[in-house]
Structures are given as C-alpha cells and as structure tokens.
Amino acid sequence: KQEVTQIPAALSVPEGENLVLNCSFTDSAIYNLQWFRQDPGKGLTSLLLIQSSQREQTSGRLNASLDKSSGRSTLYIAASQPGDSATYLCAAPNTGGFKTIFGAGTRLFVKA
Amino acid sequence: DAGVTQSPTHLIKTRGQQVTLRCSPKSGHDTVSWYQQALGQGPQFIFQYYEEEERQRGNFPDRFSGHQFPNYSSELNVNALLLGDSALYLCASSPGSVYGYTFGSGTRLTVV
C-alpha cells in the first residue's frame, strides 16, 4: 500500500531564496510521480510529471527530481517570489492499481 | 482548449439530502477520477471511471456512487449526506495514468 509523506508541512521564506520541498513514498515500484500546486480553495495545477525512467524534470524556475531506490522526490524552486505562495502537493500511484495517493502538502509562504 | 470543467462551483445541502456533481474531462481524455479534499489535507481518492465502468474504488461508503457517459463526462452522486461530507470535491482526467492527471477547479460542498 502506497503512502506519501511531505516535509516540511509549512515553510516561510523571504523573497529570492532557493528552496527544496521533500516528498517520500513507501512503494518504489511507481511508473511516475506528479507535483501540483494548489491555491487556497482552488483546484490543483500540475507543475511537473516525472516518469519512472527519468531522474528529473524542469519547468522554468522549478526542478523536480525522482530517486525511486530511496523512495524520494524533491521539488526545487529557484529565486522564490511572493506569487509562489501556495500549497505544493506530490502524488504517486498505488502499485498495481489506478489510485493516486497524495501527500498532505507543504504550505509555502514567500515574504516580500 | 478547455481543461477539466466541474459544476457547480459551490453548493449547500442539508444533512440527509442527495447531491450530484458533474465533470467534463479535458478533450482527448477518457479516464476520470474523483477525489475528496478536506480542509488542510491532501485529496483522497474516491473512484476512477474508464469506458463507462468503475475501474477502482477508494475507502468510501456505498453512499458515494458515480457514472461515466459515452462522451467521457462523469457524475459523482452522494446520498444521505452527512456533515462530514463537507469538502472540496475534485475531478481529474487523463488519457491514461502514465500521462498524469489534469484537475478541475473543484466543487465546494457544504452540508448543514
């Protein structure tokens, strides 16, 4: 049974800082892992999708890495901006099924 | 290209009533999943529909049921509403699990 954990639960940083969000999963036999952003009361916006054959994906100031052997993924945000303030969620598939398991998220606040 | 569309955006129901939520998937997507998200938590998988059949179900009671239509749109029905059913209900679509999921903006259900 897949379990996904995100650390830290909340993070407050000054504008301009580079930061790393962590995601760990218990079942490493995943075919992909997806990172999302959620603004308060809104739906989820997909940021990056990493396939199991890939080690990382980049989009603008975002870089996500995947290490299946250790059951970890990290989301790196470069030069953070106040507009980056949101909750960041990672999600991994449940092995042998079609269920996607989410972590509880990291709430990020970037101070101007 | 329209993304995933959910309706209504908000609704308020009385305990014991029944509710139907609707989802239109992104063009080209044939798989629809439903999630329940309580405040401060990650989304919890309710079920997934593919080819008009429920392909997998999460740990939700039979009060939660769904349907997928030939045009791939989907409905989530909840009977005998409880106060604890108050949450954000999210619909996600995909052309196949390995390609990741696109989420809608959600329906905020309040049970009073």
PDB file of C-alpha atoms in Angstrom:
ATOM      1  CA  LYS A   1       0.000   0.000   0.000  1.00  0.00           C
ATOM      2  CA  GLN A   2       1.478   3.318  -1.104  1.00  0.00           C
ATOM      3  CA  GLU A   3       1.961   6.060   1.473  1.00  0.00           C
ATOM      4  CA  VAL A   4       3.191   9.546   0.588  1.00  0.00           C
ATOM      5  CA  THR A   5       4.715  11.950   3.102  1.00  0.00           C
ATOM      6  CA  GLN A   6       5.717  15.566   2.571  1.00  0.00           C
ATOM      7  CA  ILE A   7       8.185  17.523   4.666  1.00  0.00           C
ATOM      8  CA  PRO A   8       8.033  20.242   5.863  1.00  0.00           C
ATOM      9  CA  ALA A   9       4.304  20.761   6.433  1.00  0.00           C
ATOM     10  CA  ALA A  10       4.777  24.522   6.229  1.00  0.00           C
ATOM     11  CA  LEU A  11       7.594  26.834   5.169  1.00  0.00           C
ATOM     12  CA  SER A  12       8.056  30.591   5.298  1.00  0.00           C
ATOM     13  CA  VAL A  13      10.949  32.155   3.387  1.00  0.00           C
ATOM     14  CA  PRO A  14      11.984  35.656   2.258  1.00  0.00           C
ATOM     15  CA  GLU A  15      11.661  36.516  -1.402  1.00  0.00           C
ATOM     16  CA  GLY A  16      14.612  35.448  -3.541  1.00  0.00           C
ATOM     17  CA  GLU A  17      15.537  32.328  -1.603  1.00  0.00           C
ATOM     18  CA  ASN A  18      16.080  28.978  -3.272  1.00  0.00           C
ATOM     19  CA  LEU A  19      14.146  26.234  -1.527  1.00  0.00           C
ATOM     20  CA  VAL A  20      13.568  22.484  -1.559  1.00  0.00           C
ATOM     21  CA  LEU A  21      10.341  20.648  -0.827  1.00  0.00           C
ATOM     22  CA  ASN A  22      10.548  16.966   0.012  1.00  0.00           C
ATOM     23  CA  CYS A  23       8.276  14.053  -0.832  1.00  0.00           C
ATOM     24  CA  SER A  24       8.794  10.433   0.210  1.00  0.00           C
ATOM     25  CA  PHE A  25       6.870   7.352  -0.862  1.00  0.00           C
ATOM     26  CA  THR A  26       6.869   3.821   0.507  1.00  0.00           C
ATOM     27  CA  ASP A  27       6.377   1.743  -2.625  1.00  0.00           C
ATOM     28  CA  SER A  28       9.142   2.423  -5.132  1.00  0.00           C
ATOM     29  CA  ALA A  29       7.504   0.465  -7.963  1.00  0.00           C
ATOM     30  CA  ILE A  30       5.890   3.608  -9.343  1.00  0.00           C
ATOM     31  CA  TYR A  31       5.579   4.474 -13.029  1.00  0.00           C
ATOM     32  CA  ASN A  32       5.524   8.232 -12.409  1.00  0.00           C
ATOM     33  CA  LEU A  33       5.253  10.956  -9.784  1.00  0.00           C
ATOM     34  CA  GLN A  34       3.452  14.262 -10.191  1.00  0.00           C
ATOM     35  CA  TRP A  35       3.864  17.605  -8.401  1.00  0.00           C
ATOM     36  CA  PHE A  36       0.925  20.006  -8.086  1.00  0.00           C
ATOM     37  CA  ARG A  37       0.292  23.496  -6.815  1.00  0.00           C
ATOM     38  CA  GLN A  38      -2.933  24.453  -5.044  1.00  0.00           C
ATOM     39  CA  ASP A  39      -4.023  27.977  -4.202  1.00  0.00           C
ATOM     40  CA  PRO A  40      -6.473  28.375  -1.264  1.00  0.00           C
ATOM     41  CA  GLY A  41      -9.899  26.960  -2.116  1.00  0.00           C
ATOM     42  CA  LYS A  42      -8.885  26.182  -5.693  1.00  0.00           C
ATOM     43  CA  GLY A  43      -8.202  23.112  -7.756  1.00  0.00           C
ATOM     44  CA  LEU A  44      -4.813  21.541  -8.455  1.00  0.00           C
ATOM     45  CA  THR A  45      -2.449  22.820 -11.117  1.00  0.00           C
ATOM     46  CA  SER A  46       0.041  20.298 -12.447  1.00  0.00           C
ATOM     47  CA  LEU A  47       3.624  21.547 -12.219  1.00  0.00           C
ATOM     48  CA  LEU A  48       5.777  18.612 -13.237  1.00  0.00           C
ATOM     49  CA  LEU A  49       5.314  14.944 -14.123  1.00  0.00           C
ATOM     50  CA  ILE A  50       8.332  12.669 -13.790  1.00  0.00           C
ATOM     51  CA  GLN A  51       8.222   9.261 -15.440  1.00  0.00           C
ATOM     52  CA  SER A  52       9.939   6.350 -13.687  1.00  0.00           C
ATOM     53  CA  SER A  53      12.622   6.256 -16.402  1.00  0.00           C
ATOM     54  CA  GLN A  54      13.548   9.894 -15.741  1.00  0.00           C
ATOM     55  CA  ARG A  55      15.576  11.330 -12.899  1.00  0.00           C
ATOM     56  CA  GLU A  56      14.394  14.913 -13.172  1.00  0.00           C
ATOM     57  CA  GLN A  57      12.152  17.386 -14.967  1.00  0.00           C
ATOM     58  CA  THR A  58      12.479  21.147 -15.272  1.00  0.00           C
ATOM     59  CA  SER A  59       9.997  23.911 -15.968  1.00  0.00           C
ATOM     60  CA  GLY A  60      11.180  27.483 -15.603  1.00  0.00           C
ATOM     61  CA  ARG A  61      12.326  28.038 -12.023  1.00  0.00           C
ATOM     62  CA  LEU A  62      11.080  24.611 -10.954  1.00  0.00           C
ATOM     63  CA  ASN A  63      13.083  21.391 -10.977  1.00  0.00           C
ATOM     64  CA  ALA A  64      11.799  18.072  -9.688  1.00  0.00           C
ATOM     65  CA  SER A  65      13.962  15.025  -9.113  1.00  0.00           C
ATOM     66  CA  LEU A  66      12.996  11.403  -8.572  1.00  0.00           C
ATOM     67  CA  ASP A  67      15.016   8.714  -6.797  1.00  0.00           C
ATOM     68  CA  LYS A  68      12.987   5.517  -6.838  1.00  0.00           C
ATOM     69  CA  SER A  69      15.570   3.473  -4.961  1.00  0.00           C
ATOM     70  CA  SER A  70      15.345   5.739  -1.923  1.00  0.00           C
ATOM     71  CA  GLY A  71      11.635   6.485  -2.340  1.00  0.00           C
ATOM     72  CA  ARG A  72      12.157  10.235  -2.586  1.00  0.00           C
ATOM     73  CA  SER A  73      11.340  13.169  -4.796  1.00  0.00           C
ATOM     74  CA  THR A  74      12.306  16.796  -4.328  1.00  0.00           C
ATOM     75  CA  LEU A  75      10.878  19.982  -5.805  1.00  0.00           C
ATOM     76  CA  TYR A  76      13.431  22.749  -6.104  1.00  0.00           C
ATOM     77  CA  ILE A  77      12.169  26.317  -6.504  1.00  0.00           C
ATOM     78  CA  ALA A  78      14.772  28.864  -7.550  1.00  0.00           C
ATOM     79  CA  ALA A  79      14.607  32.568  -6.674  1.00  0.00           C
ATOM     80  CA  SER A  80      11.257  32.312  -4.891  1.00  0.00           C
ATOM     81  CA  GLN A  81       8.646  35.038  -5.402  1.00  0.00           C
ATOM     82  CA  PRO A  82       5.564  36.053  -3.378  1.00  0.00           C
ATOM     83  CA  GLY A  83       3.434  34.623  -6.203  1.00  0.00           C
ATOM     84  CA  ASP A  84       4.881  31.193  -5.389  1.00  0.00           C
ATOM     85  CA  SER A  85       2.942  31.205  -2.107  1.00  0.00           C
ATOM     86  CA  ALA A  86       0.616  28.181  -2.247  1.00  0.00           C
ATOM     87  CA  THR A  87       0.360  24.564  -1.129  1.00  0.00           C
ATOM     88  CA  TYR A  88       2.524  22.116  -3.044  1.00  0.00           C
ATOM     89  CA  LEU A  89       1.370  18.505  -3.298  1.00  0.00           C
ATOM     90  CA  CYS A  90       3.116  15.430  -4.612  1.00  0.00           C
ATOM     91  CA  ALA A  91       1.249  12.357  -5.800  1.00  0.00           C
ATOM     92  CA  ALA A  92       2.313   8.809  -6.601  1.00  0.00           C
ATOM     93  CA  PRO A  93       0.308   5.895  -7.997  1.00  0.00           C
ATOM     94  CA  ASN A  94      -0.726   2.966  -5.858  1.00  0.00           C
ATOM     95  CA  THR A  95       1.110  -0.105  -7.163  1.00  0.00           C
ATOM     96  CA  GLY A  96      -0.991  -2.452  -9.225  1.00  0.00           C
ATOM     97  CA  GLY A  97      -3.913  -0.089  -9.402  1.00  0.00           C
ATOM     98  CA  PHE A  98      -5.168   3.187 -10.734  1.00  0.00           C
ATOM     99  CA  LYS A  99      -5.441   5.036  -7.457  1.00  0.00           C
ATOM    100  CA  THR A 100      -3.231   8.104  -6.996  1.00  0.00           C
ATOM    101  CA  ILE A 101      -2.016   8.766  -3.457  1.00  0.00           C
ATOM    102  CA  PHE A 102      -1.356  12.331  -2.332  1.00  0.00           C
ATOM    103  CA  GLY A 103       0.785  13.715   0.423  1.00  0.00           C
ATOM    104  CA  ALA A 104      -0.757  16.249   2.807  1.00  0.00           C
ATOM    105  CA  GLY A 105       1.189  19.033   1.111  1.00  0.00           C
ATOM    106  CA  THR A 106       3.695  21.727   2.031  1.00  0.00           C
ATOM    107  CA  ARG A 107       2.226  25.193   2.632  1.00  0.00           C
ATOM    108  CA  LEU A 108       4.710  27.753   1.307  1.00  0.00           C
ATOM    109  CA  PHE A 109       4.675  31.445   2.169  1.00  0.00           C
ATOM    110  CA  VAL A 110       7.146  33.728   0.410  1.00  0.00           C
ATOM    111  CA  LYS A 111       7.531  37.096   2.118  1.00  0.00           C
ATOM    112  CA  ALA A 112       8.107  40.197   0.006  1.00  0.00           C
TER     113      ALA A 112
ATOM    114  CA  ASP B   1      -8.628  24.054 -25.332  1.00  0.00           C
ATOM    115  CA  ALA B   2     -10.884  23.774 -22.292  1.00  0.00           C
ATOM    116  CA  GLY B   3      -9.414  21.911 -19.375  1.00  0.00           C
ATOM    117  CA  VAL B   4     -11.430  19.903 -16.867  1.00  0.00           C
ATOM    118  CA  THR B   5     -14.752  21.579 -16.115  1.00  0.00           C
ATOM    119  CA  GLN B   6     -16.679  20.972 -12.905  1.00  0.00           C
ATOM    120  CA  SER B   7     -20.148  22.138 -11.906  1.00  0.00           C
ATOM    121  CA  PRO B   8     -21.457  23.599  -9.751  1.00  0.00           C
ATOM    122  CA  THR B   9     -18.612  25.533  -8.114  1.00  0.00           C
ATOM    123  CA  HIS B  10     -20.341  25.771  -4.756  1.00  0.00           C
ATOM    124  CA  LEU B  11     -23.436  24.316  -3.184  1.00  0.00           C
ATOM    125  CA  ILE B  12     -25.047  23.981   0.197  1.00  0.00           C
ATOM    126  CA  LYS B  13     -27.113  20.936   1.120  1.00  0.00           C
ATOM    127  CA  THR B  14     -28.968  19.790   4.196  1.00  0.00           C
ATOM    128  CA  ARG B  15     -27.982  16.653   6.071  1.00  0.00           C
ATOM    129  CA  GLY B  16     -29.788  13.624   4.637  1.00  0.00           C
ATOM    130  CA  GLN B  17     -30.187  15.096   1.156  1.00  0.00           C
ATOM    131  CA  GLN B  18     -28.647  13.805  -2.041  1.00  0.00           C
ATOM    132  CA  VAL B  19     -26.255  15.677  -4.345  1.00  0.00           C
ATOM    133  CA  THR B  20     -24.909  15.241  -7.881  1.00  0.00           C
ATOM    134  CA  LEU B  21     -21.641  16.792  -9.014  1.00  0.00           C
ATOM    135  CA  ARG B  22     -20.609  16.945 -12.660  1.00  0.00           C
ATOM    136  CA  CYS B  23     -17.315  16.800 -14.524  1.00  0.00           C
ATOM    137  CA  SER B  24     -16.351  17.257 -18.156  1.00  0.00           C
ATOM    138  CA  PRO B  25     -12.857  15.929 -18.863  1.00  0.00           C
ATOM    139  CA  LYS B  26     -10.208  17.639 -20.918  1.00  0.00           C
ATOM    140  CA  SER B  27     -10.505  17.000 -24.642  1.00  0.00           C
ATOM    141  CA  GLY B  28      -8.822  13.722 -25.565  1.00  0.00           C
ATOM    142  CA  HIS B  29      -9.012  12.305 -22.042  1.00  0.00           C
ATOM    143  CA  ASP B  30     -11.053   9.146 -21.449  1.00  0.00           C
ATOM    144  CA  THR B  31     -10.301   8.434 -17.789  1.00  0.00           C
ATOM    145  CA  VAL B  32     -11.961  10.332 -14.952  1.00  0.00           C
ATOM    146  CA  SER B  33     -11.124  10.159 -11.249  1.00  0.00           C
ATOM    147  CA  TRP B  34     -12.888  11.782  -8.314  1.00  0.00           C
ATOM    148  CA  TYR B  35     -11.266  12.973  -5.083  1.00  0.00           C
ATOM    149  CA  GLN B  36     -12.474  14.389  -1.791  1.00  0.00           C
ATOM    150  CA  GLN B  37     -10.307  17.003  -0.104  1.00  0.00           C
ATOM    151  CA  ALA B  38     -10.982  18.062   3.476  1.00  0.00           C
ATOM    152  CA  LEU B  39      -9.546  21.330   4.722  1.00  0.00           C
ATOM    153  CA  GLY B  40      -5.803  21.115   5.311  1.00  0.00           C
ATOM    154  CA  GLN B  41      -5.463  17.608   3.885  1.00  0.00           C
ATOM    155  CA  GLY B  42      -4.387  16.066   0.620  1.00  0.00           C
ATOM    156  CA  PRO B  43      -7.025  14.779  -1.813  1.00  0.00           C
ATOM    157  CA  GLN B  44      -8.430  11.319  -1.059  1.00  0.00           C
ATOM    158  CA  PHE B  45      -9.254   9.000  -3.981  1.00  0.00           C
ATOM    159  CA  ILE B  46     -12.948   8.152  -4.289  1.00  0.00           C
ATOM    160  CA  PHE B  47     -13.061   6.187  -7.561  1.00  0.00           C
ATOM    161  CA  GLN B  48     -11.973   6.127 -11.178  1.00  0.00           C
ATOM    162  CA  TYR B  49     -14.057   5.597 -14.306  1.00  0.00           C
ATOM    163  CA  TYR B  50     -12.882   4.263 -17.644  1.00  0.00           C
ATOM    164  CA  GLU B  51     -15.004   3.027 -20.541  1.00  0.00           C
ATOM    165  CA  GLU B  52     -18.123   3.833 -18.511  1.00  0.00           C
ATOM    166  CA  GLU B  53     -17.164   1.429 -15.730  1.00  0.00           C
ATOM    167  CA  GLU B  54     -15.829   1.981 -12.220  1.00  0.00           C
ATOM    168  CA  ARG B  55     -12.277   0.711 -12.500  1.00  0.00           C
ATOM    169  CA  GLN B  56     -11.109   1.204  -8.927  1.00  0.00           C
ATOM    170  CA  ARG B  57     -12.596   2.491  -5.697  1.00  0.00           C
ATOM    171  CA  GLY B  58     -11.111   4.053  -2.603  1.00  0.00           C
ATOM    172  CA  ASN B  59     -12.270   3.652   1.001  1.00  0.00           C
ATOM    173  CA  PHE B  60     -15.590   5.399   0.658  1.00  0.00           C
ATOM    174  CA  PRO B  61     -19.038   4.023   1.598  1.00  0.00           C
ATOM    175  CA  ASP B  62     -21.626   2.975  -0.941  1.00  0.00           C
ATOM    176  CA  ARG B  63     -23.368   6.320  -0.423  1.00  0.00           C
ATOM    177  CA  PHE B  64     -20.800   7.562  -2.928  1.00  0.00           C
ATOM    178  CA  SER B  65     -21.557   6.425  -6.451  1.00  0.00           C
ATOM    179  CA  GLY B  66     -20.703   7.582  -9.911  1.00  0.00           C
ATOM    180  CA  HIS B  67     -21.300   7.296 -13.570  1.00  0.00           C
ATOM    181  CA  GLN B  68     -19.399   7.911 -16.787  1.00  0.00           C
ATOM    182  CA  PHE B  69     -21.190   8.740 -20.006  1.00  0.00           C
ATOM    183  CA  PRO B  70     -20.226   7.791 -23.590  1.00  0.00           C
ATOM    184  CA  ASN B  71     -18.738  11.280 -24.090  1.00  0.00           C
ATOM    185  CA  TYR B  72     -16.441  10.556 -21.080  1.00  0.00           C
ATOM    186  CA  SER B  73     -18.120  13.113 -18.812  1.00  0.00           C
ATOM    187  CA  SER B  74     -18.860  11.902 -15.318  1.00  0.00           C
ATOM    188  CA  GLU B  75     -21.103  12.419 -12.320  1.00  0.00           C
ATOM    189  CA  LEU B  76     -20.488  11.875  -8.637  1.00  0.00           C
ATOM    190  CA  ASN B  77     -23.565  11.162  -6.525  1.00  0.00           C
ATOM    191  CA  VAL B  78     -23.647  11.252  -2.751  1.00  0.00           C
ATOM    192  CA  ASN B  79     -26.728  10.021  -0.897  1.00  0.00           C
ATOM    193  CA  ALA B  80     -27.818  10.598   2.695  1.00  0.00           C
ATOM    194  CA  LEU B  81     -25.393  13.474   3.175  1.00  0.00           C
ATOM    195  CA  LEU B  82     -23.550  13.768   6.466  1.00  0.00           C
ATOM    196  CA  LEU B  83     -21.925  16.846   7.956  1.00  0.00           C
ATOM    197  CA  GLY B  84     -18.583  15.115   7.410  1.00  0.00           C
ATOM    198  CA  ASP B  85     -19.158  15.065   3.655  1.00  0.00           C
ATOM    199  CA  SER B  86     -18.455  18.792   3.592  1.00  0.00           C
ATOM    200  CA  ALA B  87     -15.314  19.134   1.475  1.00  0.00           C
ATOM    201  CA  LEU B  88     -13.845  20.195  -1.847  1.00  0.00           C
ATOM    202  CA  TYR B  89     -14.618  17.570  -4.490  1.00  0.00           C
ATOM    203  CA  LEU B  90     -12.091  17.392  -7.290  1.00  0.00           C
ATOM    204  CA  CYS B  91     -12.355  15.737 -10.658  1.00  0.00           C
ATOM    205  CA  ALA B  92      -9.250  14.743 -12.618  1.00  0.00           C
ATOM    206  CA  SER B  93      -8.942  13.415 -16.148  1.00  0.00           C
ATOM    207  CA  SER B  94      -6.202  11.657 -18.057  1.00  0.00           C
ATOM    208  CA  PRO B  95      -5.579   9.974 -21.412  1.00  0.00           C
ATOM    209  CA  GLY B  96      -4.000   7.166 -19.381  1.00  0.00           C
ATOM    210  CA  SER B  97      -2.491   7.002 -15.884  1.00  0.00           C
ATOM    211  CA  VAL B  98       1.096   7.085 -17.123  1.00  0.00           C
ATOM    212  CA  TYR B  99       0.462  10.533 -18.596  1.00  0.00           C
ATOM    213  CA  GLY B 100      -0.516  12.102 -15.278  1.00  0.00           C
ATOM    214  CA  TYR B 101      -3.713  13.901 -14.395  1.00  0.00           C
ATOM    215  CA  THR B 102      -5.331  17.272 -15.101  1.00  0.00           C
ATOM    216  CA  PHE B 103      -7.583  18.592 -12.358  1.00  0.00           C
ATOM    217  CA  GLY B 104     -10.646  20.795 -12.398  1.00  0.00           C
ATOM    218  CA  SER B 105     -11.277  23.717 -10.071  1.00  0.00           C
ATOM    219  CA  GLY B 106     -13.459  21.627  -7.789  1.00  0.00           C
ATOM    220  CA  THR B 107     -16.910  21.812  -6.247  1.00  0.00           C
ATOM    221  CA  ARG B 108     -17.132  23.124  -2.686  1.00  0.00           C
ATOM    222  CA  LEU B 109     -19.897  21.162  -0.917  1.00  0.00           C
ATOM    223  CA  THR B 110     -21.173  22.378   2.439  1.00  0.00           C
ATOM    224  CA  VAL B 111     -23.579  20.161   4.378  1.00  0.00           C
ATOM    225  CA  VAL B 112     -25.562  21.907   7.107  1.00  0.00           C
TER     226      VAL B 112
END
